[in-house]
PDB file of C-alpha atoms in Angstrom:
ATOM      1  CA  UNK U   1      76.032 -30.305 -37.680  1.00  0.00           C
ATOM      2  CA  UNK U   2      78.700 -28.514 -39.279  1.00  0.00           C
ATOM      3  CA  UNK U   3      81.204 -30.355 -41.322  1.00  0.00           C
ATOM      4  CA  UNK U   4      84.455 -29.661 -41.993  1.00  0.00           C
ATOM      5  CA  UNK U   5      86.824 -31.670 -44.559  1.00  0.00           C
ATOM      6  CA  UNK U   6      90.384 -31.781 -45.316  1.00  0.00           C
ATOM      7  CA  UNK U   7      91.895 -33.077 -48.512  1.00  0.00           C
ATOM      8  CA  UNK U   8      94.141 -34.685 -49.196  1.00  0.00           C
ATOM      9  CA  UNK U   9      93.499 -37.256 -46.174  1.00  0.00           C
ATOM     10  CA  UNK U  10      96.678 -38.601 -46.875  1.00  0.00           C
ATOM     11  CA  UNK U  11      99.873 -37.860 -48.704  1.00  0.00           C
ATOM     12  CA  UNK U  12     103.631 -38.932 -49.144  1.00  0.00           C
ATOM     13  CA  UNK U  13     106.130 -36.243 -50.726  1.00  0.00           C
ATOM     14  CA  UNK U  14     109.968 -36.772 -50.750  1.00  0.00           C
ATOM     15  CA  UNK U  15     112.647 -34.197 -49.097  1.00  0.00           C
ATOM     16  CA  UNK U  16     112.571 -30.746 -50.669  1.00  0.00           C
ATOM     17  CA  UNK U  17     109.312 -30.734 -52.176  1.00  0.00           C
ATOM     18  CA  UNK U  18     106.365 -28.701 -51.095  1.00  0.00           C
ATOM     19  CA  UNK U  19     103.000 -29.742 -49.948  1.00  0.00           C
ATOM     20  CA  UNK U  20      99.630 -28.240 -49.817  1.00  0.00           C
ATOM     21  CA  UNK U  21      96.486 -29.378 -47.542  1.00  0.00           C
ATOM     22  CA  UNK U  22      93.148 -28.081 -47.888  1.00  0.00           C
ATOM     23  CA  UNK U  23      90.902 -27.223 -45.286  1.00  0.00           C
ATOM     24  CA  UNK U  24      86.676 -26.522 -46.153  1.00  0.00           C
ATOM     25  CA  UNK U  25      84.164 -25.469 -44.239  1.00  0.00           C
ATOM     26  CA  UNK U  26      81.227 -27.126 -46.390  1.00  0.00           C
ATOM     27  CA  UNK U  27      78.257 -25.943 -44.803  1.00  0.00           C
ATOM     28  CA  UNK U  28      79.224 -22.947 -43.040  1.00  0.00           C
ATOM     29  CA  UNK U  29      81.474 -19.800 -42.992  1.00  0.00           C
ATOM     30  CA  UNK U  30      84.251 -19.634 -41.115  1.00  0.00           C
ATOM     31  CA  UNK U  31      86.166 -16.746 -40.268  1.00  0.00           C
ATOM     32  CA  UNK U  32      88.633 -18.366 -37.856  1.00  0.00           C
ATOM     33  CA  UNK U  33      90.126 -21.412 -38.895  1.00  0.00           C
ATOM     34  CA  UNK U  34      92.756 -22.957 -36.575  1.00  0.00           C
ATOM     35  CA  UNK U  35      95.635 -25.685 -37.864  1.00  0.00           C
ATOM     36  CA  UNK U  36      97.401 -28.408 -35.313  1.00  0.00           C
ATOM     37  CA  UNK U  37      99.986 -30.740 -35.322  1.00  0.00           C
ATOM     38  CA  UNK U  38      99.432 -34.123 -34.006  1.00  0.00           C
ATOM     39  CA  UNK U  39     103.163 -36.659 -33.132  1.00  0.00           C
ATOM     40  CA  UNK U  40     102.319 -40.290 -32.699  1.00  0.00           C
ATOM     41  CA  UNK U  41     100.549 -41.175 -29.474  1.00  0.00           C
ATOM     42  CA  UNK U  42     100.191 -37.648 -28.602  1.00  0.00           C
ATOM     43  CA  UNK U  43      98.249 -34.799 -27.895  1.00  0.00           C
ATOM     44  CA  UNK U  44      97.055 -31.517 -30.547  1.00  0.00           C
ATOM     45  CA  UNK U  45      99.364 -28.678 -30.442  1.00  0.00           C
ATOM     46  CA  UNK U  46      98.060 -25.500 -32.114  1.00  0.00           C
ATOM     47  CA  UNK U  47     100.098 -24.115 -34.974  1.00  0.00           C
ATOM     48  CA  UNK U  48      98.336 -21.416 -35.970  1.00  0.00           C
ATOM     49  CA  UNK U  49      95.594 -19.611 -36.038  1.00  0.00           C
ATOM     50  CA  UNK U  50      94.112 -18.131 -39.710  1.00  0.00           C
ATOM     51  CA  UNK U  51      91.613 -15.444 -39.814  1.00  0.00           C
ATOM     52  CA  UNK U  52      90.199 -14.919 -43.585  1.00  0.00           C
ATOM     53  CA  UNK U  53      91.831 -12.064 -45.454  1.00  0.00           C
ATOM     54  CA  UNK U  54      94.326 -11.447 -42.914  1.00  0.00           C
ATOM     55  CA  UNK U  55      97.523 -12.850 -42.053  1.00  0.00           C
ATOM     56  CA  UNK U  56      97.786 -16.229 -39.443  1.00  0.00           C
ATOM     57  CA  UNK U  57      98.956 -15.504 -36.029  1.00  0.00           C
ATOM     58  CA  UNK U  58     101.583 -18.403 -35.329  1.00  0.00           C
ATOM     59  CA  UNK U  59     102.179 -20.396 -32.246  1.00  0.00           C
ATOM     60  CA  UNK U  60     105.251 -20.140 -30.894  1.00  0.00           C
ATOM     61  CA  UNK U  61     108.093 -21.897 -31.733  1.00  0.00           C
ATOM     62  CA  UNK U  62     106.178 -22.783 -35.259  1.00  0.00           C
ATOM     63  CA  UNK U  63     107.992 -21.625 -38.288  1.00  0.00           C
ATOM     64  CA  UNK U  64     105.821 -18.720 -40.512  1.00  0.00           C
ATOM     65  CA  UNK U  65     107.738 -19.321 -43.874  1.00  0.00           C
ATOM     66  CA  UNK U  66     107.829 -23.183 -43.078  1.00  0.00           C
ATOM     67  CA  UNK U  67     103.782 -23.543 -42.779  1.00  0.00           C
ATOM     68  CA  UNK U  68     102.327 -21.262 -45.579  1.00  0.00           C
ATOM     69  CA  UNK U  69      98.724 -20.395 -44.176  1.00  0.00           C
ATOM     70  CA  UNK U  70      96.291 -18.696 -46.564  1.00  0.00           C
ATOM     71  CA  UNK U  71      92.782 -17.950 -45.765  1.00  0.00           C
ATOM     72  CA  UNK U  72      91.495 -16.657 -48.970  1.00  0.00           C
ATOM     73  CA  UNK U  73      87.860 -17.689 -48.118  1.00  0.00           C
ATOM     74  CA  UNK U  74      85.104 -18.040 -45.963  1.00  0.00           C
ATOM     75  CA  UNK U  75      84.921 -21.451 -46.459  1.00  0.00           C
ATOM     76  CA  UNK U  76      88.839 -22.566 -47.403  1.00  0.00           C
ATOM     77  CA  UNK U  77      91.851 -22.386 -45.900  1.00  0.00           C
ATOM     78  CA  UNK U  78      95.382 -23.605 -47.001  1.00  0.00           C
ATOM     79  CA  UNK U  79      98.249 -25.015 -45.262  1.00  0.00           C
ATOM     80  CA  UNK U  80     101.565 -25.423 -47.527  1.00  0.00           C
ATOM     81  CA  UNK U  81     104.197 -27.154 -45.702  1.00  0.00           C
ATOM     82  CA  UNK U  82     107.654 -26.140 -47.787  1.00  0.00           C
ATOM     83  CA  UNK U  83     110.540 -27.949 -48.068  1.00  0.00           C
ATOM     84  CA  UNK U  84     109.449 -30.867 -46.297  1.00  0.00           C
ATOM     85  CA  UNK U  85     111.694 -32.430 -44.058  1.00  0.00           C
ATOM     86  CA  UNK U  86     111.371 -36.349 -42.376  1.00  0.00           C
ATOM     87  CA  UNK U  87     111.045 -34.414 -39.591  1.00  0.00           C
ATOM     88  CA  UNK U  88     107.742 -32.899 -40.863  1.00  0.00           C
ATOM     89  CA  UNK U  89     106.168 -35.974 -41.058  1.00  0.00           C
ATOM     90  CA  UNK U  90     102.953 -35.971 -38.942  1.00  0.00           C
ATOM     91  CA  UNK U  91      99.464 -35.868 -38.565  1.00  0.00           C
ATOM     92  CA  UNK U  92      97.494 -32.537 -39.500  1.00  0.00           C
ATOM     93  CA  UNK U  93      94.131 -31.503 -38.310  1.00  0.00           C
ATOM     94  CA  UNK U  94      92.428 -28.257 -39.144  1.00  0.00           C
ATOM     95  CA  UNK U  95      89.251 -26.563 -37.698  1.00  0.00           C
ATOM     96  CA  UNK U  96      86.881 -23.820 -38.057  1.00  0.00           C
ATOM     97  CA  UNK U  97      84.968 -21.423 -35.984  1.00  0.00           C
ATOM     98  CA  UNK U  98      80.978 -21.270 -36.760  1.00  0.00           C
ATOM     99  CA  UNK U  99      80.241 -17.666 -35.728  1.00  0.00           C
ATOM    100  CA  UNK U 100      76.510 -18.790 -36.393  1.00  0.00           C
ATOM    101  CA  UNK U 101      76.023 -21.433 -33.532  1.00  0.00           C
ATOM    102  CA  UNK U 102      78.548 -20.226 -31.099  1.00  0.00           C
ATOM    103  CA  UNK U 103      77.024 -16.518 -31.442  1.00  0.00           C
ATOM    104  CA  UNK U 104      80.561 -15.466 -32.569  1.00  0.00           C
ATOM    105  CA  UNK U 105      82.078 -16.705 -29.020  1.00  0.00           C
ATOM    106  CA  UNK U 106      85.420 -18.646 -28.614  1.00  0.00           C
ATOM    107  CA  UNK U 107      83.275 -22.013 -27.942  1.00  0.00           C
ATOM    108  CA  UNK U 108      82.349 -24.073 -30.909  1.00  0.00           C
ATOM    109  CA  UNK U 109      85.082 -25.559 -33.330  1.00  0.00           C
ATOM    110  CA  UNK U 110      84.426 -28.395 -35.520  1.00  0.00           C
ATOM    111  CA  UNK U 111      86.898 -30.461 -36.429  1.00  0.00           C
ATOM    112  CA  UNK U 112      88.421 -31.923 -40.082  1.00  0.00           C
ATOM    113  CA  UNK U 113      89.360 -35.547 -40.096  1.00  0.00           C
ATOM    114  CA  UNK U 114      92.876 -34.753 -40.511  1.00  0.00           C
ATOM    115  CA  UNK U 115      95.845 -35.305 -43.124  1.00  0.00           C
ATOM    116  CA  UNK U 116      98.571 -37.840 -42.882  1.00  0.00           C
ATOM    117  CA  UNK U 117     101.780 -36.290 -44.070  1.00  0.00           C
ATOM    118  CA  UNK U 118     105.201 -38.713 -44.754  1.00  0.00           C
ATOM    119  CA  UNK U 119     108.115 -37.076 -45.990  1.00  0.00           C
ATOM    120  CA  UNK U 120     110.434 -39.641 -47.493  1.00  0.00           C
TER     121      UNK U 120
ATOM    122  CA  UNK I   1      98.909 -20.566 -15.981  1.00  0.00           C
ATOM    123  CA  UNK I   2      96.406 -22.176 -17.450  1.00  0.00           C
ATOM    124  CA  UNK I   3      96.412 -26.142 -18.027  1.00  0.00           C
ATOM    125  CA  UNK I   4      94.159 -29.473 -18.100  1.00  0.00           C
ATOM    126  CA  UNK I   5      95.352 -32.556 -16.666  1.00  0.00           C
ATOM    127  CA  UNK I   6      94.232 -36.364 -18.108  1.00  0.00           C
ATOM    128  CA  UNK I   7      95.023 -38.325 -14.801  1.00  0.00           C
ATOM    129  CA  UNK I   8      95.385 -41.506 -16.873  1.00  0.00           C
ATOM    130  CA  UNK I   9      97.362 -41.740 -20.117  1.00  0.00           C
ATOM    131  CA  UNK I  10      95.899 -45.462 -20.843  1.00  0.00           C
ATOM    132  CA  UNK I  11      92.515 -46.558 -19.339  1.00  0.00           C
ATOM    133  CA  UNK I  12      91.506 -50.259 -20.087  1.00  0.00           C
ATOM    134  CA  UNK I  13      87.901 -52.180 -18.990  1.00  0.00           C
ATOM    135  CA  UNK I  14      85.771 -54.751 -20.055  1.00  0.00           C
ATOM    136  CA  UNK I  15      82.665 -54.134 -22.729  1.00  0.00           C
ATOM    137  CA  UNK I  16      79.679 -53.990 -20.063  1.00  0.00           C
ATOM    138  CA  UNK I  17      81.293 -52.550 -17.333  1.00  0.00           C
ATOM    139  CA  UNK I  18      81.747 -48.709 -16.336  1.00  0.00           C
ATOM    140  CA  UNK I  19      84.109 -46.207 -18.334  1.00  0.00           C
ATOM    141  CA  UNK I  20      85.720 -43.402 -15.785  1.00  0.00           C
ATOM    142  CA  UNK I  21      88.008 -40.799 -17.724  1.00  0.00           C
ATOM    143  CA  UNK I  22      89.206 -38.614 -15.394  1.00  0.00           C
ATOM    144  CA  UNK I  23      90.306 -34.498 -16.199  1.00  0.00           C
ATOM    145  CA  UNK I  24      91.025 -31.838 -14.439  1.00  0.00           C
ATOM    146  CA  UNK I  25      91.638 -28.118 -15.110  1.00  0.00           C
ATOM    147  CA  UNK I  26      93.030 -25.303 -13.186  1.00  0.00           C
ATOM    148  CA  UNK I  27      91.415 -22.290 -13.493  1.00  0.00           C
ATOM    149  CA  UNK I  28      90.603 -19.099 -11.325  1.00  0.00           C
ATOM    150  CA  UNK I  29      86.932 -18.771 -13.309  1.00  0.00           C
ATOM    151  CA  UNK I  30      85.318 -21.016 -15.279  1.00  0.00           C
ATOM    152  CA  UNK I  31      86.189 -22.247 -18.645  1.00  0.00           C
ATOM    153  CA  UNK I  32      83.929 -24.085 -21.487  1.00  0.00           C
ATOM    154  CA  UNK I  33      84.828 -27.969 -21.172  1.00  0.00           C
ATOM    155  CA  UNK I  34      84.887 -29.827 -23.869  1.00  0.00           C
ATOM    156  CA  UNK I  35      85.767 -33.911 -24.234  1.00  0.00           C
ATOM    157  CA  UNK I  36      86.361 -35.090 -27.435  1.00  0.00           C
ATOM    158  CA  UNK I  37      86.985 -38.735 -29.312  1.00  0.00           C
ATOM    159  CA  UNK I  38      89.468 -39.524 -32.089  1.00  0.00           C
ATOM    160  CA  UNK I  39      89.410 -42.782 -33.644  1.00  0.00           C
ATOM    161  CA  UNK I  40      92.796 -43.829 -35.476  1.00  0.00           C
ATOM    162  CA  UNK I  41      93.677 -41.597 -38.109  1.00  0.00           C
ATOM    163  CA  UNK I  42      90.691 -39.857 -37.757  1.00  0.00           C
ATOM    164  CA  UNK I  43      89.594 -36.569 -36.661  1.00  0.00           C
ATOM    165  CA  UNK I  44      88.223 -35.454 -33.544  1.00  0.00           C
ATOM    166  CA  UNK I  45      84.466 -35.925 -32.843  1.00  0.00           C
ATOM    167  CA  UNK I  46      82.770 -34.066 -30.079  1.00  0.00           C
ATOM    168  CA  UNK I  47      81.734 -35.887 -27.297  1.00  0.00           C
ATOM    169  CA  UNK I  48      80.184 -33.358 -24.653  1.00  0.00           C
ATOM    170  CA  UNK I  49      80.566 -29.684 -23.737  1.00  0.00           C
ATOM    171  CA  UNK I  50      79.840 -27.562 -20.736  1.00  0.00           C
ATOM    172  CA  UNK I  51      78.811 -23.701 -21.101  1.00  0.00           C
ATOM    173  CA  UNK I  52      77.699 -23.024 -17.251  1.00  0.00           C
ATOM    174  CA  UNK I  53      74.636 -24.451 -17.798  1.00  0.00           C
ATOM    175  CA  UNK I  54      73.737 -27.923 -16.606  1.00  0.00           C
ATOM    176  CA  UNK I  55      76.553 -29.366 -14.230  1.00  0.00           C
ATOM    177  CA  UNK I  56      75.688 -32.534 -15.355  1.00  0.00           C
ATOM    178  CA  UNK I  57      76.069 -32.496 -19.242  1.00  0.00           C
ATOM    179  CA  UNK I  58      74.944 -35.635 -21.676  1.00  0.00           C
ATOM    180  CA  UNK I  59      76.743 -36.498 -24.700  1.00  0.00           C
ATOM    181  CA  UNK I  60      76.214 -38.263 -27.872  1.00  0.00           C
ATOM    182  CA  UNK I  61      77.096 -42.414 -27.561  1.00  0.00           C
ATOM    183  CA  UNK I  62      75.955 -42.674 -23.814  1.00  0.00           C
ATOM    184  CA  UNK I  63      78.900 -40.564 -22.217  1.00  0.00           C
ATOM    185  CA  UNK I  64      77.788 -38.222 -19.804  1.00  0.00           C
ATOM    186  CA  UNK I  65      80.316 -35.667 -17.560  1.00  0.00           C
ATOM    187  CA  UNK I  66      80.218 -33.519 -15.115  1.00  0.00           C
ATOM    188  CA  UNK I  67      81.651 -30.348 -13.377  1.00  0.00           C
ATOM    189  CA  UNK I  68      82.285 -30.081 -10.289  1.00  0.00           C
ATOM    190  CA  UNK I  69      83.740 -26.596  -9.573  1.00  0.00           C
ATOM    191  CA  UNK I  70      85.170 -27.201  -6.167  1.00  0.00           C
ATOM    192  CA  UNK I  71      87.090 -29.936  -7.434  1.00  0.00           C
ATOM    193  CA  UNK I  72      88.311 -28.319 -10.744  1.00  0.00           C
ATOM    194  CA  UNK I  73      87.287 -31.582 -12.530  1.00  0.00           C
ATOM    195  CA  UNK I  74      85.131 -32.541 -15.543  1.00  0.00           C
ATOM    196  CA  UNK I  75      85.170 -36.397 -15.583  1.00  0.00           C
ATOM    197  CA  UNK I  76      83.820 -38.920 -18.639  1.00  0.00           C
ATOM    198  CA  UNK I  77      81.663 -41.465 -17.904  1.00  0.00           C
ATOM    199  CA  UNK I  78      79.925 -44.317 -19.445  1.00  0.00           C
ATOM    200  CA  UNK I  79      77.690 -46.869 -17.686  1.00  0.00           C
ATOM    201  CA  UNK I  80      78.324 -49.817 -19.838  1.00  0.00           C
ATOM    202  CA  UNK I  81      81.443 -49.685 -22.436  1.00  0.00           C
ATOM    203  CA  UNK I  82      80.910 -50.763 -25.886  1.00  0.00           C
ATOM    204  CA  UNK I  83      84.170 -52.541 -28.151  1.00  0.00           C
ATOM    205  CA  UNK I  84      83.576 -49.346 -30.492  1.00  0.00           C
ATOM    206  CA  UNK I  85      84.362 -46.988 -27.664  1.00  0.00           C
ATOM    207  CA  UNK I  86      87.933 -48.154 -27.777  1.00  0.00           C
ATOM    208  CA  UNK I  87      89.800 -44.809 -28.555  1.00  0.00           C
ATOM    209  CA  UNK I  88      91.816 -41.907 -27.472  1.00  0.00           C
ATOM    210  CA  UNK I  89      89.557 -39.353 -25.629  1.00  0.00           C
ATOM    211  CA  UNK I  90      91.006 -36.023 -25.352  1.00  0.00           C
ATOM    212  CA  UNK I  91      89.678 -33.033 -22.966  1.00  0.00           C
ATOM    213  CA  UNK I  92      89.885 -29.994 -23.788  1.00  0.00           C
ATOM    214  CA  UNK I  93      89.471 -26.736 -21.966  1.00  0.00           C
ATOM    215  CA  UNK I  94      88.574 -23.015 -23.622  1.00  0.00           C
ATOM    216  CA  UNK I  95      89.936 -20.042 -21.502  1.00  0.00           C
ATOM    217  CA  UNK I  96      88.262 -17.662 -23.790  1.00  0.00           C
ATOM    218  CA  UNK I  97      89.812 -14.939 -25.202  1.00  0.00           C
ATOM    219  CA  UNK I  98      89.879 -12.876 -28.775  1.00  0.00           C
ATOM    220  CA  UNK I  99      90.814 -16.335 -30.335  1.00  0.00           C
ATOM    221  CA  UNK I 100      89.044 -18.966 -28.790  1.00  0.00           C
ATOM    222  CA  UNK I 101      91.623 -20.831 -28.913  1.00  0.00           C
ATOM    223  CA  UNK I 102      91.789 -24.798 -27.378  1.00  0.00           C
ATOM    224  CA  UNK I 103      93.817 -26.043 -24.941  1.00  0.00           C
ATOM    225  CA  UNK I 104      94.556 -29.885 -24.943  1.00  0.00           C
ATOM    226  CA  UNK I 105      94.729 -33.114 -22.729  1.00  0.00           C
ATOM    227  CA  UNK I 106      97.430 -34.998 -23.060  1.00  0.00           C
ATOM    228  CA  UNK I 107      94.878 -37.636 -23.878  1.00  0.00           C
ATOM    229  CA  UNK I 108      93.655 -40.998 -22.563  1.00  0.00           C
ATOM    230  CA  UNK I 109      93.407 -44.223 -24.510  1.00  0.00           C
ATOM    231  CA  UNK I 110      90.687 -46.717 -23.622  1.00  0.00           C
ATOM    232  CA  UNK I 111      91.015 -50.092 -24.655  1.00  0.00           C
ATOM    233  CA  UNK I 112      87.625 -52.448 -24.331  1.00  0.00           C
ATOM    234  CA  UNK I 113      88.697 -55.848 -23.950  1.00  0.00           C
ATOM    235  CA  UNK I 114      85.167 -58.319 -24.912  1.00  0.00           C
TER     236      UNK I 114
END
């Protein structure tokens, strides 16, 4: 099936700094690539949604100069988190559309295994 | 507007007996159902999905769901639970639209006690 990975899987960055996380689809294209926010013991919330060589369409509520989303790529998409905050500090999962087994419907997303950010 | 309801936030049984995870959606037309599994600190793996096809749908690990329409639900089951089944189990429901995009449980954790 298609895979999709996210690197770093984990990463801790004090106040003020900036952070990126990766997000590959390895054995497909993706044109859509979505990003979420997971708290503790709690459900996904979509942040955005990144669409390659155009700009991300943000959730509501979810700060566009905050959470940097590039899609530069078929196959890569970026999520920068700047000036990191405590308050940041969360669980991050990306996924991506494959047009080719979901014949380019809303259906099929495949998920990455996620990246652990602590912002000390 | 549109939603999908886990009934139970934390589900616990004992390994050999029956899993029930129970979901519900409201909808005026029918979506694509999805359940998915997350191990800690992992990503989501897909369980089952339902495309208006079969009503009963099989899943990787044993899990099996089904859709019943006239009751807006879309259930997990498992005939005999395993200690590596212990996990939160998320469904998830696709309205459509230009997007695609997912709309979450709230979750259920399932605890398998040996």
């Amino acid at each position: 099936g298609a895979v999709v990975s996210q690197h770093p899987s984990r990463v801790i960055c004090k106040s003020g700094t900036s952070v990126k996380i990766e997000c590959r689809s390895l054995d497909f294209q993706a044109t859509t690539m979505f990003w979420y926010r997971q708290f503790p013991k709690q459900s996904l919330m979509l942040m955005a949604t990144s669409n390659e060589g155009s700009k991300a369409t943000y959730e509501q509520g979810v700060e566009k100069d905050k959470f940097l989303i590039n899609h530069a790529s078929l196959t890569l998409s970026t999520l920068t988190v700047t000036s990191a905050h405590p308050e940041d500090s969360s669980f991050y999962i990306c996924s991506a559309r494959d047009p080719g087994t979901s014949g380019g419907g809303p259906d099929e997303q495949y998920f990455g295994p996620g990246t652990r950010l602590t912002v000390t | 507007a549109q939603s999908v309801t886990q009934l139970d936030s934390h589900v616990s049984v004992s390994e050999g007996t029956p899993v029930l995870l129970r979901c519900n959606y409201s909808s005026s037309y029918s979506p694509s159902l999805f359940w998915y599994v997350q191990h800690p600190n992992k990503g989501l793996q897909l369980l089952l999905k339902y495309t208006s096809a079969a009503t009963l749908v099989k899943g990787i690990n044993g899990f099996e769901a089904e859709f019943k329409k006239s009751e807006t639900s879309f259930h997990l089951t498992k005939p005999s639970a395993h200690m590596s089944d212990a996990a939160e189990y998320f469904c998830v429901v696709n309205y459509g639209g230009s997007q695609g995009n997912l709309i979450f449980g709230k979750g259920t954790k399932l605890s398998v006690k040996p």
